[in-house]
PDB file of C-alpha atoms in Angstrom:
ATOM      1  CA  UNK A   4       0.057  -1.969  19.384  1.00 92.00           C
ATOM      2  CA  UNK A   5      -1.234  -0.627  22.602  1.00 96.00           C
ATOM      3  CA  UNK A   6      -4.643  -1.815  22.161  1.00 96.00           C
ATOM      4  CA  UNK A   7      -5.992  -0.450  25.982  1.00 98.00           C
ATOM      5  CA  UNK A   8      -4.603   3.046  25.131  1.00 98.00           C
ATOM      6  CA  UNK A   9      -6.671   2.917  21.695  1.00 98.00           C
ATOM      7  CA  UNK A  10     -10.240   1.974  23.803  1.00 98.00           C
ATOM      8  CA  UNK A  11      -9.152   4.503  26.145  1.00 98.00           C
ATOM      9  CA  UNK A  12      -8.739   6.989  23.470  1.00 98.00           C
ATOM     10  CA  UNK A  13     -11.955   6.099  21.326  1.00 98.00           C
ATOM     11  CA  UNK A  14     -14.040   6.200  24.730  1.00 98.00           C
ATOM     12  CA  UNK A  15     -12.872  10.062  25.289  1.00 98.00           C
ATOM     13  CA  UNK A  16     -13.580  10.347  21.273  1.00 98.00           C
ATOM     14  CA  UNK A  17     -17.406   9.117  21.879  1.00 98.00           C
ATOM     15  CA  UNK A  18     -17.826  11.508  25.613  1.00 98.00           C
ATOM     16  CA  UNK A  19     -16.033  14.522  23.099  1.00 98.00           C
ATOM     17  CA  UNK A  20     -18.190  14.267  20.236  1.00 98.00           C
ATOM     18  CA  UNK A  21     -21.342  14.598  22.308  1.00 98.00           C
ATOM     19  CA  UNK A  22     -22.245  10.754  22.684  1.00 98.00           C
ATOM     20  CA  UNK A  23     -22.750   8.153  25.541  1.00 98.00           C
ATOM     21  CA  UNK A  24     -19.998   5.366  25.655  1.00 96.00           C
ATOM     22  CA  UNK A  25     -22.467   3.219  27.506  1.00 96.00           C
ATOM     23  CA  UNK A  26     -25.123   3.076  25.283  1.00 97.00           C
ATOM     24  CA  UNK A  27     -25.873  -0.253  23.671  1.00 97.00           C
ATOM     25  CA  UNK A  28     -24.805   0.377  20.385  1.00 97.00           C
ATOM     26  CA  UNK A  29     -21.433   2.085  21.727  1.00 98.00           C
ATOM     27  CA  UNK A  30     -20.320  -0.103  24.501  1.00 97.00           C
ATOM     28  CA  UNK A  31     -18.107  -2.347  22.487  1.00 98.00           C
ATOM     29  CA  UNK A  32     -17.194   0.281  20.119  1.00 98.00           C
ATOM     30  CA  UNK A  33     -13.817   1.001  21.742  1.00 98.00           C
ATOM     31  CA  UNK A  34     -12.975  -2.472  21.796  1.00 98.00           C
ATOM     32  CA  UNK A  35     -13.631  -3.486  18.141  1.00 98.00           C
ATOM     33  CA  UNK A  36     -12.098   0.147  16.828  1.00 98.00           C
ATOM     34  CA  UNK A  37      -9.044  -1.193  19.040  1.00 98.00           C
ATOM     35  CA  UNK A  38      -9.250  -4.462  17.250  1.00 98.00           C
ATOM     36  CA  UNK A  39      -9.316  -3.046  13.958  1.00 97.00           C
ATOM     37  CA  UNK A  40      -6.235  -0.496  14.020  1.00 97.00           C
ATOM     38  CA  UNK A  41      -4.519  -3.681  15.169  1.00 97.00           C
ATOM     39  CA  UNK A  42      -5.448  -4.761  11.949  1.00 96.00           C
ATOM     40  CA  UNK A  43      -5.775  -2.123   9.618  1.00 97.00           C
ATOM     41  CA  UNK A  44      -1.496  -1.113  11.158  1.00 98.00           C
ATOM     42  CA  UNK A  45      -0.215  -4.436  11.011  1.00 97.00           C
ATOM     43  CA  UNK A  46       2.153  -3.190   8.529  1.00 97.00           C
ATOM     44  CA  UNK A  47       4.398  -0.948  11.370  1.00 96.00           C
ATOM     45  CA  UNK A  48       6.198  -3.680  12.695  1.00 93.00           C
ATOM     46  CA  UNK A  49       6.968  -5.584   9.441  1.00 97.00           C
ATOM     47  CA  UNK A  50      10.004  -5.449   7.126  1.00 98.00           C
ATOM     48  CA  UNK A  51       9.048  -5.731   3.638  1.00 98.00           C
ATOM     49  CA  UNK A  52      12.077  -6.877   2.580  1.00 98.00           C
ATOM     50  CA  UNK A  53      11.429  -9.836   4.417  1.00 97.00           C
ATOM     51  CA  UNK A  54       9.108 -10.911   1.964  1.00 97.00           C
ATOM     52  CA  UNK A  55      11.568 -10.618  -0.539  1.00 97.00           C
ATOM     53  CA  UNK A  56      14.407 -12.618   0.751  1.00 95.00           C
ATOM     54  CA  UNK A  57      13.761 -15.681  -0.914  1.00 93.00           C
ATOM     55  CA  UNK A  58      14.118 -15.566  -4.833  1.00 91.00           C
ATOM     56  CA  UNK A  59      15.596 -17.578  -7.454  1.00 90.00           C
ATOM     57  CA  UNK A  60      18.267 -17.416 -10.019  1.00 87.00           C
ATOM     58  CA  UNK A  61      16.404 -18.267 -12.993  1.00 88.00           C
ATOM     59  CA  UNK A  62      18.335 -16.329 -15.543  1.00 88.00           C
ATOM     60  CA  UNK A  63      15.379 -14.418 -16.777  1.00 90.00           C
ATOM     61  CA  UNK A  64      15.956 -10.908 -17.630  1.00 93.00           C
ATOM     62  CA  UNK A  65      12.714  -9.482 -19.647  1.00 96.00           C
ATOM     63  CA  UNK A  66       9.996  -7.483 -17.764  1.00 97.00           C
ATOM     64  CA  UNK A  67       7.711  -8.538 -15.234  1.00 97.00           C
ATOM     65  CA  UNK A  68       4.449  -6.955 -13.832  1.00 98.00           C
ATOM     66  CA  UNK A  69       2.101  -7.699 -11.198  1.00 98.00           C
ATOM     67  CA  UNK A  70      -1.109  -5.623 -11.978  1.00 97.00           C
ATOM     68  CA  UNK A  71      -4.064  -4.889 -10.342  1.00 98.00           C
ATOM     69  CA  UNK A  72      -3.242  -5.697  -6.818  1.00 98.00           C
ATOM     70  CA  UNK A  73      -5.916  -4.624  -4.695  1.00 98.00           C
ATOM     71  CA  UNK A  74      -4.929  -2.820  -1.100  1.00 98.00           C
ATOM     72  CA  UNK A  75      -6.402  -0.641   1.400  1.00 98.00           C
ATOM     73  CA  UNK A  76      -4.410   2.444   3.761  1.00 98.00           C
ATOM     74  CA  UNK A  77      -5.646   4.806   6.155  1.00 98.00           C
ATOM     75  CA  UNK A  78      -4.704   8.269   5.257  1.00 96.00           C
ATOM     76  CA  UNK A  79      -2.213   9.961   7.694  1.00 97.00           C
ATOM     77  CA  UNK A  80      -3.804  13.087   7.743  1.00 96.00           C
ATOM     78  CA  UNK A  81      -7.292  12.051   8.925  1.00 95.00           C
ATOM     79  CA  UNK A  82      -7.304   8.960   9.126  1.00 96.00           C
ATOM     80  CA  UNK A  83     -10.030   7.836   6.559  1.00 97.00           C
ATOM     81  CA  UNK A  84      -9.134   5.026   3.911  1.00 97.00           C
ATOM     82  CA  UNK A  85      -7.942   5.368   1.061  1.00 98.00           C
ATOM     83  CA  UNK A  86      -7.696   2.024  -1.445  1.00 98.00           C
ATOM     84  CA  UNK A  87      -7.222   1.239  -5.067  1.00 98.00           C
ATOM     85  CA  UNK A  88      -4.776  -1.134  -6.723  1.00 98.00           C
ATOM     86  CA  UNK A  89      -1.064  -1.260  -7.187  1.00 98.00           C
ATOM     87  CA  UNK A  90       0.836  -2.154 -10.473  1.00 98.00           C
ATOM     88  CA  UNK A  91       4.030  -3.435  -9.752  1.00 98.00           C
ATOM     89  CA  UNK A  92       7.031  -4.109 -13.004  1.00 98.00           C
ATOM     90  CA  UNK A  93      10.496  -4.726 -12.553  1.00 98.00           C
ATOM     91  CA  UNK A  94      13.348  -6.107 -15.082  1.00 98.00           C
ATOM     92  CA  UNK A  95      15.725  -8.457 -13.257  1.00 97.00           C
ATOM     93  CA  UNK A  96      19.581  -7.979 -13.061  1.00 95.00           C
ATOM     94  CA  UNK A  97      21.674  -9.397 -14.960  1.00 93.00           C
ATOM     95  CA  UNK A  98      21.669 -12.870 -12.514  1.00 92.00           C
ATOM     96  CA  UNK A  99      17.963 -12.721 -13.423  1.00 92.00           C
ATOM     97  CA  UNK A 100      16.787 -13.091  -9.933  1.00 93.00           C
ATOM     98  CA  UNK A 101      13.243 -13.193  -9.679  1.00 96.00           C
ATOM     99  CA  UNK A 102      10.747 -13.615  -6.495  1.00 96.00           C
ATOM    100  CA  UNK A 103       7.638 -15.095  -6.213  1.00 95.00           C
ATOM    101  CA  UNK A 104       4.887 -12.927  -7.604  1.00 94.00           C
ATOM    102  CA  UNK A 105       2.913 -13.167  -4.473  1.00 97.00           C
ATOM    103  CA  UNK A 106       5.754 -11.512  -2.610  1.00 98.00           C
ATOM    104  CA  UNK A 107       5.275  -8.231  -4.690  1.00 98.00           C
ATOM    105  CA  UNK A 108       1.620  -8.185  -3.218  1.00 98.00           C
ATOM    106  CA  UNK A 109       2.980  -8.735  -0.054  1.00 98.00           C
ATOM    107  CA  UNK A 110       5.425  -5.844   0.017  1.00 98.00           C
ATOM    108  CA  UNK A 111       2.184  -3.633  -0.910  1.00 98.00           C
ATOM    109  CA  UNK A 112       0.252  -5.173   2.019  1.00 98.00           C
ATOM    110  CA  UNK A 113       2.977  -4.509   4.391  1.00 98.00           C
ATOM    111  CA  UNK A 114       3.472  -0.849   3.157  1.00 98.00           C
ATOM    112  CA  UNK A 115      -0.040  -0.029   2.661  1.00 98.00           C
ATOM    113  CA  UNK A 116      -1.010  -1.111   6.267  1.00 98.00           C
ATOM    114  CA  UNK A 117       0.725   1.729   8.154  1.00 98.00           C
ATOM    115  CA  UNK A 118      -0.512   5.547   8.277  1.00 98.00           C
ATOM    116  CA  UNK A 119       0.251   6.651   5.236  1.00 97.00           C
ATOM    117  CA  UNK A 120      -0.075   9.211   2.374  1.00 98.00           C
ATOM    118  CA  UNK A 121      -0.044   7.677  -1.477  1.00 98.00           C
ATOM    119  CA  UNK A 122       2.901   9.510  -3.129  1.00 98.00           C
ATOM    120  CA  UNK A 123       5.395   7.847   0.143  1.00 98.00           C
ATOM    121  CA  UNK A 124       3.249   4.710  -0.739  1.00 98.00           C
ATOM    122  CA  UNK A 125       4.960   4.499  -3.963  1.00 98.00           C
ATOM    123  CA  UNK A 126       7.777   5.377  -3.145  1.00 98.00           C
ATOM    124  CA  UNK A 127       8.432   2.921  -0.227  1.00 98.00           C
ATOM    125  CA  UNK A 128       6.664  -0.230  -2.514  1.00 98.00           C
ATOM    126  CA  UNK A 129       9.824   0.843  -5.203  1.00 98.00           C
ATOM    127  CA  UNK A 130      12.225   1.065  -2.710  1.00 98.00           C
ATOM    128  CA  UNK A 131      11.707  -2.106  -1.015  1.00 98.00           C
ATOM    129  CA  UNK A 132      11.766  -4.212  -4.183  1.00 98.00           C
ATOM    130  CA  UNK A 133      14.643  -2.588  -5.299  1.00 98.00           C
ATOM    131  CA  UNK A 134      16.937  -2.982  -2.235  1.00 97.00           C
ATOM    132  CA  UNK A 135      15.449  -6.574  -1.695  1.00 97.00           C
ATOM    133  CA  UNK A 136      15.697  -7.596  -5.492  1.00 96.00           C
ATOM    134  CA  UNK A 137      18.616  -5.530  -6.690  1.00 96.00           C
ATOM    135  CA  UNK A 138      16.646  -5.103 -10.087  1.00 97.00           C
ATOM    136  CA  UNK A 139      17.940  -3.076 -12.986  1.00 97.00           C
ATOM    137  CA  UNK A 140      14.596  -1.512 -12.857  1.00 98.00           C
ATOM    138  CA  UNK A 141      11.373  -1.060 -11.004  1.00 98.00           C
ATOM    139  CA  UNK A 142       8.049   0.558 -11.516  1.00 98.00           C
ATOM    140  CA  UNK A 143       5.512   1.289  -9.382  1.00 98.00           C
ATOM    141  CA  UNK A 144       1.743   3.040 -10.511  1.00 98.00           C
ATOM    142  CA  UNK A 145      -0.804   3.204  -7.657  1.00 98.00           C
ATOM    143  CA  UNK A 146      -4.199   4.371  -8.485  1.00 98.00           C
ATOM    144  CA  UNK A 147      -6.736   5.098  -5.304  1.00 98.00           C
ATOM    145  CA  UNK A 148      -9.588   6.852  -3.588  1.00 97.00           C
ATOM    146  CA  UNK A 149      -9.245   9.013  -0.933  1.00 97.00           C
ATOM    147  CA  UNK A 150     -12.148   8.753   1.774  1.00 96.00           C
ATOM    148  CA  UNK A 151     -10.777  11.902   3.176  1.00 94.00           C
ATOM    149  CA  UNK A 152     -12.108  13.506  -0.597  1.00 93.00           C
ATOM    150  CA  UNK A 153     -14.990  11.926  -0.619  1.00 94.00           C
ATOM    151  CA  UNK A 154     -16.893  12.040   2.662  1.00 93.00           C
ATOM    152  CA  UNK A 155     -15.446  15.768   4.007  1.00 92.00           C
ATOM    153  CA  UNK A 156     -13.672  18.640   2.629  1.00 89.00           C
ATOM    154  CA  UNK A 157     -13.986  18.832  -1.592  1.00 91.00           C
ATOM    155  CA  UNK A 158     -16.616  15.839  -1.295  1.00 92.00           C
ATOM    156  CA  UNK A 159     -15.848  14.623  -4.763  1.00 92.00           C
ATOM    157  CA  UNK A 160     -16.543  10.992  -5.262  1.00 92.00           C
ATOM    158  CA  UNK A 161     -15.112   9.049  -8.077  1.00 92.00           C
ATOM    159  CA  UNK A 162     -11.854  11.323  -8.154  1.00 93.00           C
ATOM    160  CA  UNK A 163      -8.808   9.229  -8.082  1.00 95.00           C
ATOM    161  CA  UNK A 164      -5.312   9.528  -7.511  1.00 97.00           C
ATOM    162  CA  UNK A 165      -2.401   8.348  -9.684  1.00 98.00           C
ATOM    163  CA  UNK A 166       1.275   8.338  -7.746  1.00 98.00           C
ATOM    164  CA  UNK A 167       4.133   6.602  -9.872  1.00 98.00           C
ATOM    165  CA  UNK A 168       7.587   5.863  -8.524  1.00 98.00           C
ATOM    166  CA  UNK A 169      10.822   4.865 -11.110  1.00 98.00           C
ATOM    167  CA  UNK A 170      13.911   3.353 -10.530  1.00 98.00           C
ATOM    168  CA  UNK A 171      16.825   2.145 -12.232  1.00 98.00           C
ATOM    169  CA  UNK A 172      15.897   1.489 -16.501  1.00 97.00           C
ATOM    170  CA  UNK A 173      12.156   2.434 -15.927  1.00 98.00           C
ATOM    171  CA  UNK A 174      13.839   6.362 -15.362  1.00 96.00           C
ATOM    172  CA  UNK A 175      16.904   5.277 -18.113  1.00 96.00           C
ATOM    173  CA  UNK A 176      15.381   3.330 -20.761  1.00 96.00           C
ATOM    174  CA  UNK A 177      11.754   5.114 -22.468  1.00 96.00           C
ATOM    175  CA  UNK A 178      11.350   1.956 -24.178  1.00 96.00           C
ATOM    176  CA  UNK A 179      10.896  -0.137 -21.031  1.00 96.00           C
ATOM    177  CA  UNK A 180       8.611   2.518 -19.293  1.00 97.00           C
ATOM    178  CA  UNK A 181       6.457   2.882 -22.138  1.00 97.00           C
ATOM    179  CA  UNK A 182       6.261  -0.814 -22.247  1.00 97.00           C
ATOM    180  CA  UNK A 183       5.256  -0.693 -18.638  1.00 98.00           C
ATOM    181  CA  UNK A 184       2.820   1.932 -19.165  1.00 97.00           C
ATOM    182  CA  UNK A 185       1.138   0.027 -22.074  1.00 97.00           C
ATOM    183  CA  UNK A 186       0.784  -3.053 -20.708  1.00 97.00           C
ATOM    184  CA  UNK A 187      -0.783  -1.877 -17.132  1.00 97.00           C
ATOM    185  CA  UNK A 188      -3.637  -0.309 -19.418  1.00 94.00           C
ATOM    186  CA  UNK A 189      -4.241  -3.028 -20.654  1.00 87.00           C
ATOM    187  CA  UNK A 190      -7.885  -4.259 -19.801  1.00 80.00           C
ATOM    188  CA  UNK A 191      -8.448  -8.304 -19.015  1.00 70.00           C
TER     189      UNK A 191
END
């Protein structure tokens, strides 16, 4: 992350939108924007399926979802947020490899921190747990608000979005999917 190109940038962003980058409240401002898209992109440099090399063979084969995992993305478009949660289920192969479940929420946290839109969201969270895991299924639901919705444009707060990605016996198998489906609904 080139973090003096980014204060450079938001100083020209401040002079272009009619303000003074040396007023108190602004004279920091390209810094700690700077700061933050270190933060907020973390995620560009990191290989999920590093998070899912180690797993063990515990000979379990039945379905297994992490729900309700909370993450936040910045919208490629315009660069607004968008956040909601993640539901993550996959059914191990027939070793019955499984990871830690804190790994799934890491492969979300990598993948959300990156421009993004929500449908390739999906779609990358699925992939990675599939190539790292070698599953004979995986499911991914996200559910999220888009700032870019909400503050400009349509302005319709409270609208969500619902992306899905299937692989494997979640596309195969309406049994298992519905299964999925079911049990993500389910409140606490």
């Amino acid at each position: 992350m080139n973090e003096k190109a980014i204060r450079e940038a938001v100083s020209k962003m401040i002079v272009a939108i009619g303000e003074d980058p040396g007023r108190e409240g602004l004279i920091d401002t390209p810094r700690r924007v700077a700061e933050m898209y270190s933060e907020l992109f973390s995620g560009m440099h990191q290989d999920p399926l590093e998070e899912l090399k180690v797993g063990y063979e515990l000979g379990h084969r039945e379905l297994i979802i992490l729900k309700d995992i909370p993450f936040y993305s910045m919208c490629e478009h315009h660069l607004l947020p968008f956040y909601g949660v993640a539901h993550i289920g996959y059914v191990p192969n027939i070793e019955g490899r499984v990871v830690g479940i804190s790994k799934l929420a890491r492969v979300v946290e990598c993948i959300s921190r990156r421009p993004q839109i929500q449908e390739r969201l999906a779609t990358q969270i699925a992939d990675a747990i599939n190539d790292g895991l070698n599953p004979d299924g995986v499911a991914v639901v996200i559910q999220a608000e888009h700032m870019c919705m909400v503050m400009r444009g349509i302005k319709k707060p409270g609208s969500s979005v619902i992306t899905s990605a299937l692989r494997g016996a979640f596309r195969k198998r309406a049994t298992i999917r519905a299964e999925f489906f079911s049990l993500i609904q389910e409140r606490k």
